[in-house]
Tab-separated table of C-alpha atoms in Angstrom:
chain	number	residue	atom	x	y	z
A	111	UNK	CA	103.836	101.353	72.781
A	112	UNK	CA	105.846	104.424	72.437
A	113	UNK	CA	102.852	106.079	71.120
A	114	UNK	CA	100.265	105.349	74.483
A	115	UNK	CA	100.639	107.448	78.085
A	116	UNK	CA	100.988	104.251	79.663
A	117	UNK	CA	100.854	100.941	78.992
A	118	UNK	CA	100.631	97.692	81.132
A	119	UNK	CA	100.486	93.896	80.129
A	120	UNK	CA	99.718	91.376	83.212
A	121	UNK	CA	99.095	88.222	82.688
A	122	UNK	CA	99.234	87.778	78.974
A	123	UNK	CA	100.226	84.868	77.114
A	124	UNK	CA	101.863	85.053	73.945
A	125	UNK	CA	102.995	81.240	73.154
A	126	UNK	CA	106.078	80.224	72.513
A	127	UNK	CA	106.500	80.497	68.832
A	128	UNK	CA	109.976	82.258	68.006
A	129	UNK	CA	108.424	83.226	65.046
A	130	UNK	CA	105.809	85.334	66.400
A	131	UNK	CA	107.732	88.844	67.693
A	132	UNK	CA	105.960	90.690	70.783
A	133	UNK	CA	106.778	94.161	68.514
A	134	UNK	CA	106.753	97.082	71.650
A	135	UNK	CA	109.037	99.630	69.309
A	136	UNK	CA	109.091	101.250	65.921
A	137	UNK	CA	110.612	97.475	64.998
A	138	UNK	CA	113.231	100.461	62.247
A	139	UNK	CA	115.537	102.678	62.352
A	140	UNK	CA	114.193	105.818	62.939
A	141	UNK	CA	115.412	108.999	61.302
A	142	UNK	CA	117.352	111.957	63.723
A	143	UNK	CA	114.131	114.233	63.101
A	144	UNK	CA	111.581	111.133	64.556
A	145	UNK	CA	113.326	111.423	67.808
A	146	UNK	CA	111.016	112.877	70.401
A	147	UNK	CA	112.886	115.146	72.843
A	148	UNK	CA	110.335	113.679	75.605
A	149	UNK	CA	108.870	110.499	74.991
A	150	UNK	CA	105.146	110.211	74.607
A	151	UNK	CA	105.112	107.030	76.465
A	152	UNK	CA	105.523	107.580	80.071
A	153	UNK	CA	105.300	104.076	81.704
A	154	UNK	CA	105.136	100.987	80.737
A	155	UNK	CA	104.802	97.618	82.937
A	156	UNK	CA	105.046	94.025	81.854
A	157	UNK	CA	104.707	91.728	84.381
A	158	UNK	CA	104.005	88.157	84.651
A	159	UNK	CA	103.778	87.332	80.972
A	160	UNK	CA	104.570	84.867	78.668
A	161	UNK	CA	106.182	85.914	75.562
A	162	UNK	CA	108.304	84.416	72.504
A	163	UNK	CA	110.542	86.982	71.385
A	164	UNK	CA	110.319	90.606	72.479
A	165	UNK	CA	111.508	93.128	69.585
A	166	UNK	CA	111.484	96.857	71.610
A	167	UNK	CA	113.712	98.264	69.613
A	168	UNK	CA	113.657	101.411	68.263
A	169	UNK	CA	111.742	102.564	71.655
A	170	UNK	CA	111.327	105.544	73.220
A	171	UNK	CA	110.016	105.395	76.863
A	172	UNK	CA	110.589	107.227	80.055
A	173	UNK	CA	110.205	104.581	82.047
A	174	UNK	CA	110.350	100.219	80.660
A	175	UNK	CA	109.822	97.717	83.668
A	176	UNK	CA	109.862	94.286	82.899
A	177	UNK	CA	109.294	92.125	85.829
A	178	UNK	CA	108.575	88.546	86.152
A	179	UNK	CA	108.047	87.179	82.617
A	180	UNK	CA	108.724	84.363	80.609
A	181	UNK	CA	111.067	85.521	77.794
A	182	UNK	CA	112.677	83.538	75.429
A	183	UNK	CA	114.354	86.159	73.155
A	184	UNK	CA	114.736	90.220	74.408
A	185	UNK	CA	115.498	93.167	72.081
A	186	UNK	CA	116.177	96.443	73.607
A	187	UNK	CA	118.429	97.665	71.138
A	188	UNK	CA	118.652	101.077	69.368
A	189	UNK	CA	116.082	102.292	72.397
A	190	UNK	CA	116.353	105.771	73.948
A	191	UNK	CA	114.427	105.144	77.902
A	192	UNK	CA	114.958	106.811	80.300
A	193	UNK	CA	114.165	104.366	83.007
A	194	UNK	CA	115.182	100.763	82.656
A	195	UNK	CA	114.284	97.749	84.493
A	196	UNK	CA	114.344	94.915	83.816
A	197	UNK	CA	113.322	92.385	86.878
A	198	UNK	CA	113.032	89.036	88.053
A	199	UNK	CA	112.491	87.658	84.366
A	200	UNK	CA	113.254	84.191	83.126
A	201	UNK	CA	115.268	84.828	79.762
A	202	UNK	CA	115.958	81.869	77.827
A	203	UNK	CA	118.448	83.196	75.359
A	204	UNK	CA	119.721	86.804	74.714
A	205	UNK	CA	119.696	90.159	75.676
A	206	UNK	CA	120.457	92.611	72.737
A	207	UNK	CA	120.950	96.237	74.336
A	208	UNK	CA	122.913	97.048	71.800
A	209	UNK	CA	122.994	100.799	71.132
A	210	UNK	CA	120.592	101.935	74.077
A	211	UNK	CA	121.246	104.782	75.940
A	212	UNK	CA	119.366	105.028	79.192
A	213	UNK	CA	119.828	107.426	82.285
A	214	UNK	CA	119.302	105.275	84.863
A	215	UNK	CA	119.101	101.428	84.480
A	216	UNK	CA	118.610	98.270	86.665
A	217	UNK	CA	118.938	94.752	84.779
A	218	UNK	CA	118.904	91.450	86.406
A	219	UNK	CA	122.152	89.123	86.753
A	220	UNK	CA	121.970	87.249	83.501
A	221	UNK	CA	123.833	84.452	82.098
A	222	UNK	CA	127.493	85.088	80.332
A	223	UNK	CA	127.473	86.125	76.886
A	224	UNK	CA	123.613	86.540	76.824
A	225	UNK	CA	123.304	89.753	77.220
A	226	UNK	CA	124.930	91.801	74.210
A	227	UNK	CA	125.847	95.879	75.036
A	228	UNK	CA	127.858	96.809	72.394
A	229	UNK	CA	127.596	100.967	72.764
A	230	UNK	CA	125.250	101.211	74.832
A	231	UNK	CA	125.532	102.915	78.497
A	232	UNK	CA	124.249	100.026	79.890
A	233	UNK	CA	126.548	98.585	82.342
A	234	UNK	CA	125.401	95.421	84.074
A	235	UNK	CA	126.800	94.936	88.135
């Protein structure tokens, strides 16, 4: 994802296999010298899908919206965006922000404990 212009996903269906990861980052640790100073990817929408786990770590994006999925597992962590939101989704189990620095942010209410934000500037009303 974080090497397209934009990117949207409406309607798909991934199943419900744990398993299978929905991979949207570089899935690694990337090196200081991989950093771009402005992401290639300048939007990306996924809305009304259904999908098992959700690794998008590692990703660089001007602007993530996720709005209105099914999501059993979400990993944002280690992610430099900076747009964030994340809307209206059912989440089964947990968040992991984890590391992400964003500039401006808007995350749905979510369960206690589920969404994890260790440093991070993420901070959830």
């Amino acid at each position: 994802m974080d090497s397209a212009d934009e990117v949207l996903l409406d309607q798909c269906n991934f199943g419900s296999d744990l398993n299978l990861a929905v991979g949207l980052g570089a899935g690694r640790p990337l090196s200081p010298e991989e950093w771009s100073k402005a992401p290639n990817n300048r939007y990306s929408l996924i809305r009304n899908c259904v999908l098992p786990t959700v690794d998008a770590s590692w990703l660089e994006s001007r602007h993530l919206r996720l709005e209105s999925n099914t999501i059993e597992s979400l990993d944002i962590s280690n992610s430099r965006i900076e747009k964030l939101e994340v809307v209206n989704n059912r989440v089964s189990l947990g968040v992991n922000l984890e590391n992400t620095q964003v500039k401006e942010s808007t995350i749905q209410p979510l369960a206690k404990g589920q969404a994890k934000l260790d440093g991070s500037n993420i901070r959830l009303n």
